[in-house]
mmCIF file of C-alpha atoms and ligand atoms in Angstrom:
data_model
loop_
_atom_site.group_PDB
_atom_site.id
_atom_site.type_symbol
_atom_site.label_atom_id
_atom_site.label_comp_id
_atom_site.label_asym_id
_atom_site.label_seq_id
_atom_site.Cartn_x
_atom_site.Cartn_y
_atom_site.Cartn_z
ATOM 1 C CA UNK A 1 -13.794 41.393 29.986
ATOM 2 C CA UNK A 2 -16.409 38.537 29.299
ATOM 3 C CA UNK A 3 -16.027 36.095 26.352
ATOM 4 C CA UNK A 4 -17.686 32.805 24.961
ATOM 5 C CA UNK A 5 -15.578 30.100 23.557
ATOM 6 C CA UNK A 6 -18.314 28.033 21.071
ATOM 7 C CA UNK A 7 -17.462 25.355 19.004
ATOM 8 C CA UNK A 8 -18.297 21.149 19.356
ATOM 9 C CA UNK A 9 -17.701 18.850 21.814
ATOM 10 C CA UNK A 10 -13.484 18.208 21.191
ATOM 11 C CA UNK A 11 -12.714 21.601 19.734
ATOM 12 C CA UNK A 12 -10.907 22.704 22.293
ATOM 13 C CA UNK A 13 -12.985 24.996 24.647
ATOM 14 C CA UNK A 14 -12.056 23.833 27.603
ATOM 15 C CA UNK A 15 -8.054 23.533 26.532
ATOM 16 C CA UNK A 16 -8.109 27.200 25.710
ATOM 17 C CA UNK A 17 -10.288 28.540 28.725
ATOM 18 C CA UNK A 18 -7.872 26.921 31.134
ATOM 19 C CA UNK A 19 -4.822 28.571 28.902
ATOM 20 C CA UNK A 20 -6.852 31.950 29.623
ATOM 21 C CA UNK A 21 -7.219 31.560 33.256
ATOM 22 C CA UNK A 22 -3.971 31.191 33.799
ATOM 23 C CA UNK A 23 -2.631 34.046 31.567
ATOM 24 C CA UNK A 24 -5.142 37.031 32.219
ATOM 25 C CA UNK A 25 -6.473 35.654 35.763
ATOM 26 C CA UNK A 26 -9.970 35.269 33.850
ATOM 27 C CA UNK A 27 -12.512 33.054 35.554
ATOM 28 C CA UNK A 28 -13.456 29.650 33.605
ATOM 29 C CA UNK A 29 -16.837 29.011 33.741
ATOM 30 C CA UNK A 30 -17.743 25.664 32.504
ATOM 31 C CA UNK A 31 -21.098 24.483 32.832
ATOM 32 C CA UNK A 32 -20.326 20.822 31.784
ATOM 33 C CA UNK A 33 -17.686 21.047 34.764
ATOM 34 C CA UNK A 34 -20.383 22.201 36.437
ATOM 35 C CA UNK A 35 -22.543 19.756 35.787
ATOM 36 C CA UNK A 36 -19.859 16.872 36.533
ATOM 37 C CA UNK A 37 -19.286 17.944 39.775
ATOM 38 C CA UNK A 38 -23.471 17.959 41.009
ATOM 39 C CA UNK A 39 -23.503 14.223 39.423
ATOM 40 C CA UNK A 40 -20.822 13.434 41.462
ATOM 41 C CA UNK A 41 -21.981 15.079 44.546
ATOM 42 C CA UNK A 42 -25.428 13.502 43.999
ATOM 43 C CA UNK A 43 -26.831 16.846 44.627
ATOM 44 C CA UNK A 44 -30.207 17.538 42.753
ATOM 45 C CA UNK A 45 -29.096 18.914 40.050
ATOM 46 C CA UNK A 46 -26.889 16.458 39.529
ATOM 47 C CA UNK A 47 -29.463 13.375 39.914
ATOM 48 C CA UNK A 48 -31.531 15.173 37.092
ATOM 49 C CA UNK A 49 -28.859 15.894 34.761
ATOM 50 C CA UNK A 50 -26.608 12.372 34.997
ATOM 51 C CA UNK A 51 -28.963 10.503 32.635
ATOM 52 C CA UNK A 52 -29.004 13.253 30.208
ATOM 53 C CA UNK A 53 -25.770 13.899 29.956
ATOM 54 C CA UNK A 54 -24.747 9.957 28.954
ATOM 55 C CA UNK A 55 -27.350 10.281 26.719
ATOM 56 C CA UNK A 56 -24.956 13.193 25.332
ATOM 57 C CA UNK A 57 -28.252 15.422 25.114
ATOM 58 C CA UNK A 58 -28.068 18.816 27.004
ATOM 59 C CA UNK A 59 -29.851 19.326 29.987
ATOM 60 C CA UNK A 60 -32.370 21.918 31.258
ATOM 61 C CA UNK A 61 -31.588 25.322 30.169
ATOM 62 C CA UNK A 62 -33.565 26.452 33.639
ATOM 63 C CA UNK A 63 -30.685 24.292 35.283
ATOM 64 C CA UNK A 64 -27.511 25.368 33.643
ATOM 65 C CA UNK A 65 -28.032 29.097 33.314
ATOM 66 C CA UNK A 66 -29.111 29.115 37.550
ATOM 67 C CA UNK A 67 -25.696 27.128 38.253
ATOM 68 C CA UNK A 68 -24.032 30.158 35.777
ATOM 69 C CA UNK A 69 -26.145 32.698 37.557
ATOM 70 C CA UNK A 70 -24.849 31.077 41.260
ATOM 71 C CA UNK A 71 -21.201 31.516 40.080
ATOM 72 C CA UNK A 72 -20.977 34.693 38.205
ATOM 73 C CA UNK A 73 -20.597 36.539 41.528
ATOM 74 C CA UNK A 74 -17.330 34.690 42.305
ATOM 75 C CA UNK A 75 -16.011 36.107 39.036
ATOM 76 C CA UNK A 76 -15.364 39.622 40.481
ATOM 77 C CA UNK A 77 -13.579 42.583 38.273
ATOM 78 C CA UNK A 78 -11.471 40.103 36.400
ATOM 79 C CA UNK A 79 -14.048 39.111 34.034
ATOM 80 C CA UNK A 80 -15.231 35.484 32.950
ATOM 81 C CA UNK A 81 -14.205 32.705 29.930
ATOM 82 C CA UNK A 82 -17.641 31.071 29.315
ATOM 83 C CA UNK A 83 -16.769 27.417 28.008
ATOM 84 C CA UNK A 84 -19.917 25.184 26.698
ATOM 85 C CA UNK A 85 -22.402 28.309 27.528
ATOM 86 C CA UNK A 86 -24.223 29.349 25.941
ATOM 87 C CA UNK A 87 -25.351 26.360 23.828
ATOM 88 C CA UNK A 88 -29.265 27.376 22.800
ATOM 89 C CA UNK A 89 -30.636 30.911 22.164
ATOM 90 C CA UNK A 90 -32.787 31.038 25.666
ATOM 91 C CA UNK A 91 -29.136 30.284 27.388
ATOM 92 C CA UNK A 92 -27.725 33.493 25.746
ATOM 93 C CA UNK A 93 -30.779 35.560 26.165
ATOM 94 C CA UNK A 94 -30.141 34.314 29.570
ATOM 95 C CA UNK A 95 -26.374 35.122 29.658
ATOM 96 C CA UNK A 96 -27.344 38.764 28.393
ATOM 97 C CA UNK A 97 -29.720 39.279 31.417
ATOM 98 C CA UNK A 98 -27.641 38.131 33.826
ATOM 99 C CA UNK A 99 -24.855 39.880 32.842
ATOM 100 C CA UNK A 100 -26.876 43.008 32.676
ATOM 101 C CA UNK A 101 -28.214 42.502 36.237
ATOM 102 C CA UNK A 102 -24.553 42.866 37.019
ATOM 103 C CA UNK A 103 -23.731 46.200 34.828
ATOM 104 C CA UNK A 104 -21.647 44.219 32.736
ATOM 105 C CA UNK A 105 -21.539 42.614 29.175
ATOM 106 C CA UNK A 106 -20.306 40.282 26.976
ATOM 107 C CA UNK A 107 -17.313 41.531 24.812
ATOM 108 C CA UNK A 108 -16.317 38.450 22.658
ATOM 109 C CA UNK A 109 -17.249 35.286 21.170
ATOM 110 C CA UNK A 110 -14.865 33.310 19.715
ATOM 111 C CA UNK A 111 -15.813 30.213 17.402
ATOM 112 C CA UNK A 112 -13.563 27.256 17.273
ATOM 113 C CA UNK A 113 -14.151 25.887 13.338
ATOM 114 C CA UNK A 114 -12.682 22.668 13.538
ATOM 115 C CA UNK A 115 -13.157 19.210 11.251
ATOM 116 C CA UNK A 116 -15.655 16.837 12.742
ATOM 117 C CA UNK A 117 -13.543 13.750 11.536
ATOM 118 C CA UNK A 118 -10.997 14.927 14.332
ATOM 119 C CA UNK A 119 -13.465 15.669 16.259
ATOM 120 C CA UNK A 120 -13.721 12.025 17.548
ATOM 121 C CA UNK A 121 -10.269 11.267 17.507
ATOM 122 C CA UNK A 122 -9.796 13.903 19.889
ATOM 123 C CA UNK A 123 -12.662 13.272 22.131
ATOM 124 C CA UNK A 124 -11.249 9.381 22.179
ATOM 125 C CA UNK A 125 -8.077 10.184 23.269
ATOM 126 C CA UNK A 126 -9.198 13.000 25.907
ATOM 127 C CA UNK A 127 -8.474 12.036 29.476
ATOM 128 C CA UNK A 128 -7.775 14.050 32.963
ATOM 129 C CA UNK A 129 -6.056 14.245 36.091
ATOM 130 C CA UNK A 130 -8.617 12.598 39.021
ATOM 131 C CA UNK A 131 -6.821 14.979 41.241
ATOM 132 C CA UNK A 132 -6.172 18.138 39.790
ATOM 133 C CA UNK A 133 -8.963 17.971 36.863
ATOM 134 C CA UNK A 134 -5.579 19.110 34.325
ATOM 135 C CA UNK A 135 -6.340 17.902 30.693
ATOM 136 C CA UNK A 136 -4.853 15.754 28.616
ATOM 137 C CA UNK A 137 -4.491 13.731 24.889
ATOM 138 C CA UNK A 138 -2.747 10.344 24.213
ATOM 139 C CA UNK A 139 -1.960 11.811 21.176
ATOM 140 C CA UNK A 140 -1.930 14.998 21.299
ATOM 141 C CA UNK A 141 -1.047 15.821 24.824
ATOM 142 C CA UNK A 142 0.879 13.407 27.084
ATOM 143 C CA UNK A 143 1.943 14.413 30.118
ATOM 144 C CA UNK A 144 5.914 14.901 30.143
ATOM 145 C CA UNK A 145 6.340 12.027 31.941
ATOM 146 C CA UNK A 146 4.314 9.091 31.386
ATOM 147 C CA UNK A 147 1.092 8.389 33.493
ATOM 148 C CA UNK A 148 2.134 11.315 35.952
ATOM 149 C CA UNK A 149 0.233 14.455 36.300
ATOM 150 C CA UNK A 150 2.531 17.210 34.926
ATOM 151 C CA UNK A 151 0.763 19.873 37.341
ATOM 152 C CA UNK A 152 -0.280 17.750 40.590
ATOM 153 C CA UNK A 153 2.147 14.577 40.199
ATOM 154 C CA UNK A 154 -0.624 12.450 40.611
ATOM 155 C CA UNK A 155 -0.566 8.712 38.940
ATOM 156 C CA UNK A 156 -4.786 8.668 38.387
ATOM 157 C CA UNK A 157 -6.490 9.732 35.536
ATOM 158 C CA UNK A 158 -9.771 9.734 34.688
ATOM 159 C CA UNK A 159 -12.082 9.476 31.382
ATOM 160 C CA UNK A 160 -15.419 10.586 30.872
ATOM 161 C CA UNK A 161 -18.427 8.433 30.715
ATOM 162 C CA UNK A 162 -19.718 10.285 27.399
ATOM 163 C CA UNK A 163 -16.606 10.673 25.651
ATOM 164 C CA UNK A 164 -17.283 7.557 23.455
ATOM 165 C CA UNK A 165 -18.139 7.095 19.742
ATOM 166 C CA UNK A 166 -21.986 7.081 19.533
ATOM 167 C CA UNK A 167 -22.468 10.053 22.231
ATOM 168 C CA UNK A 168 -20.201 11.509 20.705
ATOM 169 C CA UNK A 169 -21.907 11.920 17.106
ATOM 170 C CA UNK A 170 -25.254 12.598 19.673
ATOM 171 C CA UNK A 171 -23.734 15.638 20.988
ATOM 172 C CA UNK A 172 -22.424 16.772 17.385
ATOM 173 C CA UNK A 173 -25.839 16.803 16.269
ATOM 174 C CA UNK A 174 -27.087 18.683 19.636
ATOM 175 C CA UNK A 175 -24.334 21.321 18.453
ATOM 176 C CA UNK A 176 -25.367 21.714 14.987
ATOM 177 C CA UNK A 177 -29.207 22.316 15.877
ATOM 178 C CA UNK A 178 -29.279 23.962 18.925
ATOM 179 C CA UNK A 179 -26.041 25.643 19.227
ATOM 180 C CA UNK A 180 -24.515 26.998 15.926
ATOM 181 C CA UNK A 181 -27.909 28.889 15.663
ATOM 182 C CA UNK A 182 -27.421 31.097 18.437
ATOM 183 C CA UNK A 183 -23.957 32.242 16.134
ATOM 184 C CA UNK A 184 -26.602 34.782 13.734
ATOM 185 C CA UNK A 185 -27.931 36.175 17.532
ATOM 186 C CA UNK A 186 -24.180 37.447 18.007
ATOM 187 C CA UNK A 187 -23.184 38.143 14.628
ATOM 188 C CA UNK A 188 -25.680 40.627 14.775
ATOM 189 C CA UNK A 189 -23.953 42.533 17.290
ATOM 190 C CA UNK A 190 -20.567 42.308 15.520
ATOM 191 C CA UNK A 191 -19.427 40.369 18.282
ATOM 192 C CA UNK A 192 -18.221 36.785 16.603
ATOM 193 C CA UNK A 193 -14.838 36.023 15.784
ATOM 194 C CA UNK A 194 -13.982 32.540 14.026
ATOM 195 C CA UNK A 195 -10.337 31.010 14.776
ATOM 196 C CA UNK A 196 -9.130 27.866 12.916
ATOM 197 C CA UNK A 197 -9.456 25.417 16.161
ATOM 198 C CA UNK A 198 -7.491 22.765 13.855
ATOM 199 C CA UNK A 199 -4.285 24.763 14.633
ATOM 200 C CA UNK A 200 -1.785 23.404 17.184
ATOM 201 C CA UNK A 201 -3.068 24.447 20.741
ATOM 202 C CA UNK A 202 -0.265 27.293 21.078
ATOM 203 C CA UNK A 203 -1.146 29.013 17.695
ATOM 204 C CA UNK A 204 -5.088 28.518 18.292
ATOM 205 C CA UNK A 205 -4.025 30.482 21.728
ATOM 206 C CA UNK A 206 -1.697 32.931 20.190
ATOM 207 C CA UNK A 207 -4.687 34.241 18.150
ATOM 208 C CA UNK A 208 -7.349 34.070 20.924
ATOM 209 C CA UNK A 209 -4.962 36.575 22.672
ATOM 210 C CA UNK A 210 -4.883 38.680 19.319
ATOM 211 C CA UNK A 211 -8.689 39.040 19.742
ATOM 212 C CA UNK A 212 -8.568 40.143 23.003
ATOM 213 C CA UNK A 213 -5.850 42.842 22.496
ATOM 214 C CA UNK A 214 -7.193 44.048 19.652
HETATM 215 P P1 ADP B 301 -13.845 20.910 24.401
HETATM 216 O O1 ADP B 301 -13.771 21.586 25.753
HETATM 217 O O2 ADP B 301 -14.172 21.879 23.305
HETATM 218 O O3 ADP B 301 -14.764 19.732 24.401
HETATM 219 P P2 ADP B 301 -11.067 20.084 24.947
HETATM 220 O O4 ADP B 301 -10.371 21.371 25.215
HETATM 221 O O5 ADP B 301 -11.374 19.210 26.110
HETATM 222 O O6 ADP B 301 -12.393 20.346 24.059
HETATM 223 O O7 ADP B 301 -10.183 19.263 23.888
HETATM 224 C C1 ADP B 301 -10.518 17.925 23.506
HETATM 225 C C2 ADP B 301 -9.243 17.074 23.451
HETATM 226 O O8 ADP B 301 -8.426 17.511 22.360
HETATM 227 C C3 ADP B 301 -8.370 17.176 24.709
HETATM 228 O O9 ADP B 301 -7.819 15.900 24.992
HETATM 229 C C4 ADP B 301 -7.293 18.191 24.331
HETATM 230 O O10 ADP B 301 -6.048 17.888 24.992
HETATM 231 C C5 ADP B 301 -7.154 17.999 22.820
HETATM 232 N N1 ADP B 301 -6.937 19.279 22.110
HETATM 233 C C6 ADP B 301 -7.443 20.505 22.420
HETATM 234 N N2 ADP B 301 -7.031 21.444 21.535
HETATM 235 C C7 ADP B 301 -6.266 20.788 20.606
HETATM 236 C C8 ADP B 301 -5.540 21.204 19.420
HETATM 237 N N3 ADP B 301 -5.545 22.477 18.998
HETATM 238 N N4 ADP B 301 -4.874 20.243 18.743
HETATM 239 C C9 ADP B 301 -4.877 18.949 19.168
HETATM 240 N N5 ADP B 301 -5.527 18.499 20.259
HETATM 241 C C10 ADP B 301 -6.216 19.394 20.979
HETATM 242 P P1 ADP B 302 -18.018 19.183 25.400
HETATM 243 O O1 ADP B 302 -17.484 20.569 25.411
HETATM 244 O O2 ADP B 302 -16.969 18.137 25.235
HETATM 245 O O3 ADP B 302 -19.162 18.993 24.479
HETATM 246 P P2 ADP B 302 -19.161 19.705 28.039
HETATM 247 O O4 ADP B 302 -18.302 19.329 29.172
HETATM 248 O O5 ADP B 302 -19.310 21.147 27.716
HETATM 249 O O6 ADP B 302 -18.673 18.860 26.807
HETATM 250 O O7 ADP B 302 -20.636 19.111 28.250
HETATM 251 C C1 ADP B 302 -20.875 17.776 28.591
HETATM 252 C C2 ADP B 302 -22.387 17.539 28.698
HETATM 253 O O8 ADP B 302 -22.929 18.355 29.752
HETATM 254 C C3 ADP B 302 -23.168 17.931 27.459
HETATM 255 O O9 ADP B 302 -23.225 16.884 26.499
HETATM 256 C C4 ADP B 302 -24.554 18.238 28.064
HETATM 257 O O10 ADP B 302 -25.263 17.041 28.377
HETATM 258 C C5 ADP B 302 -24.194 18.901 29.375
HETATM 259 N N1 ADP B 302 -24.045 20.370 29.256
HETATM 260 C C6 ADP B 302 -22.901 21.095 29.454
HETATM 261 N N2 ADP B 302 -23.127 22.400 29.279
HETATM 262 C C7 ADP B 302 -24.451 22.516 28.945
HETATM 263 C C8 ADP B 302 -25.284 23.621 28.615
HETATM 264 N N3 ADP B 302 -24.816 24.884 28.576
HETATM 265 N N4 ADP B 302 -26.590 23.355 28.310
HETATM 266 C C9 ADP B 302 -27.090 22.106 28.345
HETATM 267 N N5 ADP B 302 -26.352 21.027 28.631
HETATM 268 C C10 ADP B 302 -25.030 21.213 28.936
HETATM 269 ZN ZN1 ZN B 303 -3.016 16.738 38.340
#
């Protein structure tokens, strides 16, 4: 099985990927993971996109869907969880082709509708394990023990570079013209599913499972 999770920056893509990789053994597939790991390898890519990405644009759409095309092998027979792809109409014309190439398809896409005024709050209070990459929320998430990595035990945490007030709102907007578009492309095919993302992260999971029973 292959899904897409789309919805803005904050609404909780990345949460509910990493809740499906670890219940059906599904591969996440994150391109802006992707794309954090080349800037911090300096590799080419990563040189390119860096500047783009603070300026909370979105980069190439030659450049993500060849760094989704490199790791779709790796996801094997137990399908993928595509989380921020993809977010313009040539990405998912891509995503269909390369998926095709392969003999398989895409099964689901789930929307995340969520409020933009807690958008930010979320995104502001968003930070991550430097070791283990596990995500958190001041708020919303804290690890169980305070300032200790719940998964790894680790004491550092990290916060992203973009994940501040103006980019923020920049990204938002990228969303809302290049990205919600590509929703009509897959409501076409009867292939869209919308889930209240404002839910608490269990119930927003609960139904995501629902779907992909059904
Ligand atoms: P995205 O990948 O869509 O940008 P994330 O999954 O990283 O979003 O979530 C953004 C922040 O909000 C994280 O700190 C996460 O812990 C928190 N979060 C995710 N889902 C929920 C939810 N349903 N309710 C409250 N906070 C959430
Ligand atoms: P979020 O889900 O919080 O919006 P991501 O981690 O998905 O953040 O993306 C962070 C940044 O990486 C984006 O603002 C953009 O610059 C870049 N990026 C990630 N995925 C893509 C993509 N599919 N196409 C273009 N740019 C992307
Ligand atoms: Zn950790």
């Amino acid at each position: 099985m292959n899904i897409v999770l789309l919805g803005p920056p904050g609404a909780g893509k990345g949460t509910q990927a990493a809740r499906l990789q670890a219940s059906r053994g599904m591969i996440q597939m994150s391109t802006g993971d992707m794309l954090r790991e080349a800037v911090a390898n300096g590799s080419p890519v990563g040189v390119k996109a860096k500047a783009v990405m603070e300026a909370g644009k979105l980069v190439s759409d030659a450049i993500v869907s060849a760094l989704i095309g490199e790791r779709l092998d790796t996801a094997g027979r137990h399908g993928a969880i595509f989380d921020g792809f993809p977010r313009t109409r040539q990405q998912a014309e891509a995503l269909d082709s390369l998926l095709a190439e392969r003999g398989r398809n895409l099964d689901h896409v789930i929307e995340l509708v969520v409020d933009e005024d807690a958008l930010v709050e979320r995104i502001a209070g968003r930070f991550s394990c430097a070791k283990c990459g596990a995500s958190y929320h001041d708020r919303f998430k804290p690890p169980l023990a305070d300032g200790v990595c719940d998964h790894c035990g680790s004491t550092e945490c990290i916060r992203r570079p973009d994940d501040n007030e103006q980019t923020v709102r920049r990204r938002m907007a990228e969303y809302r013209a290049k990205t919600e578009p590509i929703l009509p492309y897959y409501d076409e095919r009867g292939l869209v599913h919308r889930v209240d993302g404002m839910q608490s992260v269990d119930d927003v999971a609960a139904q995501i499972e629902a779907i992909l029973d059904s």
